[in-house]
PDB file of C-alpha atoms in Angstrom:
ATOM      1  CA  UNK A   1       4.073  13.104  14.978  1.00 64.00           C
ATOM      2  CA  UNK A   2       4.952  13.113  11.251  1.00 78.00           C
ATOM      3  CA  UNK A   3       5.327   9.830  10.611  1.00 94.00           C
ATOM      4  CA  UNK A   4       6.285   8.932   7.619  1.00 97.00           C
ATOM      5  CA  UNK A   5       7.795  12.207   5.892  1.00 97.00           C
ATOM      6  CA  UNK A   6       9.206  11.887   1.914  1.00 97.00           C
ATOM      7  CA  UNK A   7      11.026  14.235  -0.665  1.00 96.00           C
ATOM      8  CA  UNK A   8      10.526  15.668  -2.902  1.00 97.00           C
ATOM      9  CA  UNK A   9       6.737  15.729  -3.537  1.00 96.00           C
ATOM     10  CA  UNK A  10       6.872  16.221  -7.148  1.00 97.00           C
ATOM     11  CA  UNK A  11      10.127  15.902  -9.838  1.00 97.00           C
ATOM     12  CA  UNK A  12      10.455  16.225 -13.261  1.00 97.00           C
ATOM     13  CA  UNK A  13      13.378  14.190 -15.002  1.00 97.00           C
ATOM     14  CA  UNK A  14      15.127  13.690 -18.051  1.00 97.00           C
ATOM     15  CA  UNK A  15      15.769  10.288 -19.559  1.00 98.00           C
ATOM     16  CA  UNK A  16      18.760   9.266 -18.417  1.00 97.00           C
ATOM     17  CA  UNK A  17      18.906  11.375 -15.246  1.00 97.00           C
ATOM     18  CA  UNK A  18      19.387  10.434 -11.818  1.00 96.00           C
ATOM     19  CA  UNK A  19      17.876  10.992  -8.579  1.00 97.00           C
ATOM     20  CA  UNK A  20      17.166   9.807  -4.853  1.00 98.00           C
ATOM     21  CA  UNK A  21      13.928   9.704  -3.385  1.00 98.00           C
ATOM     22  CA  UNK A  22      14.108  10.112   0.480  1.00 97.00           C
ATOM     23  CA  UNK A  23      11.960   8.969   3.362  1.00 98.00           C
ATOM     24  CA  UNK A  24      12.147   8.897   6.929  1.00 97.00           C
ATOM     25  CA  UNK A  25       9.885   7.756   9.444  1.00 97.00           C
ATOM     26  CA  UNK A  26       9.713   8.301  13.400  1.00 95.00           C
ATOM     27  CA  UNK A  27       7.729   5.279  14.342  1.00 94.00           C
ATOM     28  CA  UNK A  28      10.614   3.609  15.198  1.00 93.00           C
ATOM     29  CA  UNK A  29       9.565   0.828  12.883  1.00 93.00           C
ATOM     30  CA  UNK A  30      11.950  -2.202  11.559  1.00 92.00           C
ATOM     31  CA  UNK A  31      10.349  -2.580   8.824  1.00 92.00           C
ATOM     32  CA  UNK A  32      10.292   0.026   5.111  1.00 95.00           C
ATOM     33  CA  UNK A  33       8.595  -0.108   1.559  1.00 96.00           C
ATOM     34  CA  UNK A  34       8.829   1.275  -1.659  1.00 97.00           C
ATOM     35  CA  UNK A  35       5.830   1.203  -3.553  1.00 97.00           C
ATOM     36  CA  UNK A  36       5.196   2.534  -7.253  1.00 97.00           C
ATOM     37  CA  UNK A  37       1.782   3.118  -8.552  1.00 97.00           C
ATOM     38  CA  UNK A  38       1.191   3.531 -11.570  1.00 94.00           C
ATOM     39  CA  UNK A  39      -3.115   4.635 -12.656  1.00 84.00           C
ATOM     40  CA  UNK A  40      -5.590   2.726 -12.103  1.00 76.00           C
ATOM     41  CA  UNK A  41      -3.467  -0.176 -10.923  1.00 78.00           C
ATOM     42  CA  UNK A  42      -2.415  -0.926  -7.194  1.00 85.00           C
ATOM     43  CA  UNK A  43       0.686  -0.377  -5.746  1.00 93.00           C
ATOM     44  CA  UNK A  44       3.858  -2.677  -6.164  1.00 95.00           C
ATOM     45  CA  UNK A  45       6.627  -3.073  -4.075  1.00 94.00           C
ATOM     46  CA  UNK A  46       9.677  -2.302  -5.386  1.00 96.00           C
ATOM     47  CA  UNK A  47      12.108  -3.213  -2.619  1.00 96.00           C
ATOM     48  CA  UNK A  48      11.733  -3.413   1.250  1.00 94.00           C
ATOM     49  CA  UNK A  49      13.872  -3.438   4.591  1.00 95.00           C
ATOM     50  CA  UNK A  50      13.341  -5.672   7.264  1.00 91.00           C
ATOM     51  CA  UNK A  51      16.225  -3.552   9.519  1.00 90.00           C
ATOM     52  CA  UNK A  52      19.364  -1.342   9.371  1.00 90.00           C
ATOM     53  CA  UNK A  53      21.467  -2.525   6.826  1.00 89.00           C
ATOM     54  CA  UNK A  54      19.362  -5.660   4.935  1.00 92.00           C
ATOM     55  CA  UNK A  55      17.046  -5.318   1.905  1.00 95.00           C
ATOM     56  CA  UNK A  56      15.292  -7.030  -0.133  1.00 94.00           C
ATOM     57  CA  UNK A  57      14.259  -6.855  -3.819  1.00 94.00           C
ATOM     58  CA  UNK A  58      10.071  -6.506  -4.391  1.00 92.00           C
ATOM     59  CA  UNK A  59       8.562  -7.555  -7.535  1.00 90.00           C
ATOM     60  CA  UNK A  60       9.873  -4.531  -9.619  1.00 94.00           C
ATOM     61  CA  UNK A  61      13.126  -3.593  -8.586  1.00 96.00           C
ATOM     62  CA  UNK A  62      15.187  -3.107 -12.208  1.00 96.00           C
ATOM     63  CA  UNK A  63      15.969   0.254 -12.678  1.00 96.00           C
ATOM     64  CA  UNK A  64      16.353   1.235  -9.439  1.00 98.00           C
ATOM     65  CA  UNK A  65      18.699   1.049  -6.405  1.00 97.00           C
ATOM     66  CA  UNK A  66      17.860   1.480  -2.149  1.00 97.00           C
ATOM     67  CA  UNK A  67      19.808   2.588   0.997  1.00 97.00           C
ATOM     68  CA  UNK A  68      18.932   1.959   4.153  1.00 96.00           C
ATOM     69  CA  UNK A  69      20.869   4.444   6.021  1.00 86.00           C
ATOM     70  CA  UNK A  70      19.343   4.295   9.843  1.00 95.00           C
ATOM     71  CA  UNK A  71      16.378   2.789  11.284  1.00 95.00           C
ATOM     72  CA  UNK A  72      14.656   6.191  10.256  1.00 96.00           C
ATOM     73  CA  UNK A  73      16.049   6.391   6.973  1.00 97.00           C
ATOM     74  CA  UNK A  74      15.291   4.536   3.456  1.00 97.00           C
ATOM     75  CA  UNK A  75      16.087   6.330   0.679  1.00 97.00           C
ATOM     76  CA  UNK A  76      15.318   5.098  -3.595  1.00 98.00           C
ATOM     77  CA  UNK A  77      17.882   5.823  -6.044  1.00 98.00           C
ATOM     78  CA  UNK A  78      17.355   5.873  -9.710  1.00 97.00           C
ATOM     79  CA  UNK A  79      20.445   5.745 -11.162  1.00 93.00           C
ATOM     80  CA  UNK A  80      19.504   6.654 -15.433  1.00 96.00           C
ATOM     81  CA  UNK A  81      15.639   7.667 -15.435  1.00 96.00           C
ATOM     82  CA  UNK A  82      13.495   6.113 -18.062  1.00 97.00           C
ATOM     83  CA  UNK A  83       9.914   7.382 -19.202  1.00 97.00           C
ATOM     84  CA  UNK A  84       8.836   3.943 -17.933  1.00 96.00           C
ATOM     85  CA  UNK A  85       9.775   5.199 -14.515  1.00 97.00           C
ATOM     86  CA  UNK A  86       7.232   7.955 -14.769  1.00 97.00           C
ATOM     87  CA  UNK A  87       5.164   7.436 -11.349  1.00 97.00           C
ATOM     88  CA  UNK A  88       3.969   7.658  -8.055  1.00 97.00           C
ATOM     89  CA  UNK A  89       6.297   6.621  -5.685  1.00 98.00           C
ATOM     90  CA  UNK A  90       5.202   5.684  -1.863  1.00 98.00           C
ATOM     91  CA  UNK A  91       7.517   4.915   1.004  1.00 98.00           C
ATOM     92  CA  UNK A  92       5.719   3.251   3.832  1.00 96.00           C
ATOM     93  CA  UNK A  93       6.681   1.698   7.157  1.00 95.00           C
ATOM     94  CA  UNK A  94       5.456  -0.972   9.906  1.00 91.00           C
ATOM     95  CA  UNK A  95       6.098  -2.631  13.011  1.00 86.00           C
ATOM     96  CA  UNK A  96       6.164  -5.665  11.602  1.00 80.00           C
ATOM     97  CA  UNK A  97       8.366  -8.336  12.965  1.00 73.00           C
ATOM     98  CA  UNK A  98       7.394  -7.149  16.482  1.00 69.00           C
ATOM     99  CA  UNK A  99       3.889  -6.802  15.395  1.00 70.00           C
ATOM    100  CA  UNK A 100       1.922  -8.169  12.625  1.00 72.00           C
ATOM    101  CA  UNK A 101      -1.262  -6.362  12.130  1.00 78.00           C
ATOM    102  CA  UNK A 102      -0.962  -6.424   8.237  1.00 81.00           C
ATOM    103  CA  UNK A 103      -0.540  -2.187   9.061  1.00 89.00           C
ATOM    104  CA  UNK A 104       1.765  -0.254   6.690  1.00 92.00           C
ATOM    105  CA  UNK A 105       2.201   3.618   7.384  1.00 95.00           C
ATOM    106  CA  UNK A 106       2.614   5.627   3.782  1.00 97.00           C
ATOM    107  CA  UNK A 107       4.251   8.562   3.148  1.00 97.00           C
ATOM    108  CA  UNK A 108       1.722  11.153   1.327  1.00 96.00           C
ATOM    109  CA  UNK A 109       3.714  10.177  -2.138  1.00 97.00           C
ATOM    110  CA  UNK A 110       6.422  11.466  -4.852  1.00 97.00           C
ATOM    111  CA  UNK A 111       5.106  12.213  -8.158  1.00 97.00           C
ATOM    112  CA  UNK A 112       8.136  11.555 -10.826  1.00 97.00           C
ATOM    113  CA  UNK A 113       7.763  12.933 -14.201  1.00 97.00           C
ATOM    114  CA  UNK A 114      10.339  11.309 -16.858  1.00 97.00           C
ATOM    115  CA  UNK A 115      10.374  13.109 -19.930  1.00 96.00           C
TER     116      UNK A 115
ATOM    117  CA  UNK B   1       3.852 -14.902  -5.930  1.00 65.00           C
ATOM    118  CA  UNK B   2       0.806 -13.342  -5.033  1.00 74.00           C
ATOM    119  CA  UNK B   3      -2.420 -11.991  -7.023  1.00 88.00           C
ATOM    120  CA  UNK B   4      -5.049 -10.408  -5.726  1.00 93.00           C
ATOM    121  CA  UNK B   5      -8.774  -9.988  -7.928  1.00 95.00           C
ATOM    122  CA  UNK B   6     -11.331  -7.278  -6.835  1.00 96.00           C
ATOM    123  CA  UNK B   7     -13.511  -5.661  -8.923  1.00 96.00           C
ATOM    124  CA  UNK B   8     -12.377  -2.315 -10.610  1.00 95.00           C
ATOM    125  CA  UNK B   9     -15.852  -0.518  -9.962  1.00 96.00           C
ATOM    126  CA  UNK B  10     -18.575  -0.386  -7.502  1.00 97.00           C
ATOM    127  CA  UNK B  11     -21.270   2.640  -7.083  1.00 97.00           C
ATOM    128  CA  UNK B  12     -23.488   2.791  -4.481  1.00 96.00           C
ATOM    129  CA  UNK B  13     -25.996   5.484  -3.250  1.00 97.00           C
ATOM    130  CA  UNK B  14     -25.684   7.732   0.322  1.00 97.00           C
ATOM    131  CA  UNK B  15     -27.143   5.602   3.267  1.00 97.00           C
ATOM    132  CA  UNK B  16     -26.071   2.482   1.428  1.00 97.00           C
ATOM    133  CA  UNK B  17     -24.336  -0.678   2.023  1.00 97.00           C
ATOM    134  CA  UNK B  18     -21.873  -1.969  -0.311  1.00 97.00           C
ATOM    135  CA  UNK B  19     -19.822  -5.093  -0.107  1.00 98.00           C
ATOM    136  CA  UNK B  20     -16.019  -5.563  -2.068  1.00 98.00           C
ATOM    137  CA  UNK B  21     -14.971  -8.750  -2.724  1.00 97.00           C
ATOM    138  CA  UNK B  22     -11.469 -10.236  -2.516  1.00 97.00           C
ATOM    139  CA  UNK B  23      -9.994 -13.105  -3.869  1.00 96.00           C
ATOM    140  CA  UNK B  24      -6.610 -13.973  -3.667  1.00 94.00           C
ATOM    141  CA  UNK B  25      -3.702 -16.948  -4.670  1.00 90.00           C
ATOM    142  CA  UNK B  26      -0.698 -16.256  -2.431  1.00 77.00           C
ATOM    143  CA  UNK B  27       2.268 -18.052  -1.198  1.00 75.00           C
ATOM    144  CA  UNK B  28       3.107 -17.957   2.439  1.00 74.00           C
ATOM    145  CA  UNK B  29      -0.147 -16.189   3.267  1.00 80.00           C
ATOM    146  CA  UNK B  30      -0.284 -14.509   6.600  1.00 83.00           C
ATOM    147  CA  UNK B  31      -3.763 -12.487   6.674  1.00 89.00           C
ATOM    148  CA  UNK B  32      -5.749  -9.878   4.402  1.00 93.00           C
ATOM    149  CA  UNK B  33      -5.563  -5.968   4.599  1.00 93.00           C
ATOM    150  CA  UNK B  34      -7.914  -3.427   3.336  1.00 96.00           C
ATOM    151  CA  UNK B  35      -6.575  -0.189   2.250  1.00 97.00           C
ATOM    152  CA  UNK B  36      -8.646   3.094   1.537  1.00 97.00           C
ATOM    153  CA  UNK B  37      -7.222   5.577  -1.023  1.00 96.00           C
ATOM    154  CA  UNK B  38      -8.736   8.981  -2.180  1.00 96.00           C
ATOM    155  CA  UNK B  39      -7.701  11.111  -5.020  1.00 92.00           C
ATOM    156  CA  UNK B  40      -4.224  12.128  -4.761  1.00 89.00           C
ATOM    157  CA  UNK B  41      -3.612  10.854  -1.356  1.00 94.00           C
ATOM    158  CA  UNK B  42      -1.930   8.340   0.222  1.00 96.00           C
ATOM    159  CA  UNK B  43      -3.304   4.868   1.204  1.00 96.00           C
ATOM    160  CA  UNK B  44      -4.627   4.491   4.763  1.00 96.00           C
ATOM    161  CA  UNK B  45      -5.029   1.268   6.709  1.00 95.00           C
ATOM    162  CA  UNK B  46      -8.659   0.195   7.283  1.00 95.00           C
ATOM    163  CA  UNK B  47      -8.614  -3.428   8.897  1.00 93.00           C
ATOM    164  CA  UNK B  48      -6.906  -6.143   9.004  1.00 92.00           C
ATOM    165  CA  UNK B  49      -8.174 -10.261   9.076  1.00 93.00           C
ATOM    166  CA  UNK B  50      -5.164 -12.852  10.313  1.00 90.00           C
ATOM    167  CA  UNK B  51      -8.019 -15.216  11.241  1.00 91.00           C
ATOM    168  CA  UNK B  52     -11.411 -16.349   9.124  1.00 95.00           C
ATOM    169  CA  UNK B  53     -13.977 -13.880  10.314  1.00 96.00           C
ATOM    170  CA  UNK B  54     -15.365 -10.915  10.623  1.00 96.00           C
ATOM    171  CA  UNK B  55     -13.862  -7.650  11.752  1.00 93.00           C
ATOM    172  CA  UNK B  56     -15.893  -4.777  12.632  1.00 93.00           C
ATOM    173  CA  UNK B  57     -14.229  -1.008  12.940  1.00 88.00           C
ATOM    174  CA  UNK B  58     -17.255   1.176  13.025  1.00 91.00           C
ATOM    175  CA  UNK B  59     -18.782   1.559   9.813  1.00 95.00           C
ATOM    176  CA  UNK B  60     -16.186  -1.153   8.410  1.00 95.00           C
ATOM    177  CA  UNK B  61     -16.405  -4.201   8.376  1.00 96.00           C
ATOM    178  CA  UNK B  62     -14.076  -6.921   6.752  1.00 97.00           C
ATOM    179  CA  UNK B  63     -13.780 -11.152   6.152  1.00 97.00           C
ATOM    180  CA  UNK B  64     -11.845 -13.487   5.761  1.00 96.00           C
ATOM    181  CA  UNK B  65     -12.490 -17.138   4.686  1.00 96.00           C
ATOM    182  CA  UNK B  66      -9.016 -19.140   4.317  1.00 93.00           C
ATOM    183  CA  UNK B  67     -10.758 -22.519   3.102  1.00 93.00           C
ATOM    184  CA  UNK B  68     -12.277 -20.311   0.116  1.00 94.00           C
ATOM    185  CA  UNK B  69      -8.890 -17.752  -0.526  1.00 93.00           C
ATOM    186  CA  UNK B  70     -12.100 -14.886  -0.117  1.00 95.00           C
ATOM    187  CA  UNK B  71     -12.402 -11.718   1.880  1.00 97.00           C
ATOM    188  CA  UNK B  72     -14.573  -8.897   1.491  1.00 98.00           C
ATOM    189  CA  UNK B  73     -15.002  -5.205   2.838  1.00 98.00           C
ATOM    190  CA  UNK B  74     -18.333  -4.364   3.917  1.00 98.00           C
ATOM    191  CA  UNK B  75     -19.370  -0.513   4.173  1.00 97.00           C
ATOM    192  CA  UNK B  76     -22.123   0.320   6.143  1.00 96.00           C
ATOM    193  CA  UNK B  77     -24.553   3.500   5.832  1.00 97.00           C
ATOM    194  CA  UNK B  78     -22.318   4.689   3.004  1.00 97.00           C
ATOM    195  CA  UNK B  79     -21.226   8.549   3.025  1.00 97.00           C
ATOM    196  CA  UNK B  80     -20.227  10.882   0.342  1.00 96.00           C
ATOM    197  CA  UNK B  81     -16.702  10.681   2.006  1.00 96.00           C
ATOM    198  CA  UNK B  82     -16.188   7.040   1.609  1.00 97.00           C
ATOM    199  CA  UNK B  83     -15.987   7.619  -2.381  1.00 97.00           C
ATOM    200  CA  UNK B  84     -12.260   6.550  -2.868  1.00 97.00           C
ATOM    201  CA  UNK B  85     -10.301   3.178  -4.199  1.00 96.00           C
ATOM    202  CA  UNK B  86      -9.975   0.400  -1.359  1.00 97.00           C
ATOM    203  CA  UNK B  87      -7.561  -2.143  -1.919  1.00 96.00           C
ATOM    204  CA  UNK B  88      -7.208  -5.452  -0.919  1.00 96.00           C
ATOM    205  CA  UNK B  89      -3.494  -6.971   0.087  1.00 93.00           C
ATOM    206  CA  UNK B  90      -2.494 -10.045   1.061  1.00 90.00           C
ATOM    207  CA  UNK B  91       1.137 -11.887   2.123  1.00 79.00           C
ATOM    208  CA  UNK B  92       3.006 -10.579   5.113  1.00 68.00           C
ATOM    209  CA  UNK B  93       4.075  -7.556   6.221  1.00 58.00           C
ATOM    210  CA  UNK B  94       7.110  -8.167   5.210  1.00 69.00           C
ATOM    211  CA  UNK B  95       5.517  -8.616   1.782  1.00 76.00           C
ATOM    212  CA  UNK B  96       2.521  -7.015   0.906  1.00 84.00           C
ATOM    213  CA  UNK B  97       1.010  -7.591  -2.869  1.00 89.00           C
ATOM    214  CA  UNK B  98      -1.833  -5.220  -3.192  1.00 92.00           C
ATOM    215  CA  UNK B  99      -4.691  -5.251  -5.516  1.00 93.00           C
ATOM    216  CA  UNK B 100      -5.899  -2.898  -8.702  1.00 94.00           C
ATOM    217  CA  UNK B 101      -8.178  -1.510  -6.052  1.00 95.00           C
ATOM    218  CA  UNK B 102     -11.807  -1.045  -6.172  1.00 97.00           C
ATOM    219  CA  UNK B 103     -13.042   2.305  -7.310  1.00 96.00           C
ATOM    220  CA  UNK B 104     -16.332   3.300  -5.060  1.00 97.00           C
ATOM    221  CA  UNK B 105     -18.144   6.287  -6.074  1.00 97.00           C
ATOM    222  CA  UNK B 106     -21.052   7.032  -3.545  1.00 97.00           C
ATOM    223  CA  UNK B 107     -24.145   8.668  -5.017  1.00 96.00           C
ATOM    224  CA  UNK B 108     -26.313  11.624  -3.473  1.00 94.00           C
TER     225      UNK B 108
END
């Protein structure tokens, strides 16, 4: 199984740019994350889908924009790239509401470069 | 809101045990996770406490103490391998708030 598979892996930007980070999963989970992470800090969710079609702002979610397209599917948009932005993002999924074990399932990253 | 405190740094020696502590002050908290990161990877789910206790997974072990808002991760006979950052993160699932992660570096 892949489980949770993201794109690209590594980007470089201008400021001002745009771009979509996208992630699938095939867990058949309700529940998706994005996560930044910045170094030497933990990660912080940015915004997050409960199911097909709802979402939910995190605790940093200016500057950027989500889509939950399927169950499989939740990609991040940022619409005009900003140095600030310069990060690793991490999609990640669980089973929560049908189970709660506090388990999240990560993609292996996206490293985004705004220059 | 939620805020986690760990310690940044912890070193520790092959054979070892080493304990990471956790405190938290959360809203609407549901249970504690403990997250192990190396280098360029991706997190990876260690245990999880939903009750005060102790968990045990192997070499892992983790608490929780609700009354106190304190967990810990406990690492038995330490190996090279388990040098990495471990996180703490508390809330629900629906809302995780992670930690600035613990940075173990195991010793020869």
């Amino acid at each position: 199984n892949a489980g949770v598979t993201q794109t690209p892996k590594f980007q470089v930007l201008k400021t001002g740019q745009s771009m979509t980070l996208q992630c699938a999963q095939d867990m058949n989970h309700n529940s998706m994350y994005w996560y930044r992470q910045d170094p030497g800090m933990g990660l912080r969710l940015i915004y997050y889908s409960a199911s097909e079609g709802t979402t939910d702002k995190g605790e940093v979610p200016n500057g950027y924009n989500v889509s939950r397209l399927n169950k499989r599917e939740f990609s991040l948009r940022l619409e005009s790239a900003a140095p600030s932005q310069t990060s690793v993002y991490f999609c990640a999924s669980s089973d929560f509401p049908r189970r709660h074990t506090g388990e999240l399932f990560f993609g292996e990253g996206s490293r985004l470069t705004v220059l | 809101g939620q805020s986690l405190e760990q310690p940044s740094e912890v070193t520790a020696v092959e054979g070892a045990i080493v304990q990471i502590n956790c405190t938290y002050q959360t809203s609407g908290f549901y249970g504690l996770s403990w997250y192990q990161q190396h280098d360029g990877g991706a997190p990876t789910f260690l245990s999880y406490n939903g009750l005060d206790g102790l968990e045990e997974t192997g070499r892992f072990s983790s608490f929780l103490s609700r009354s106190d808002s304190y967990g810990y991760l406990l690492l038995q006979e330490l190996q090279m391998k388990d040098s990495a950052s471990y996180f703490c993160a508390a809330g629900s699932a629906r809302q995780l708030t992670f930690g600035s992660g613990t940075q173990l570096t195991v010793l020869p």
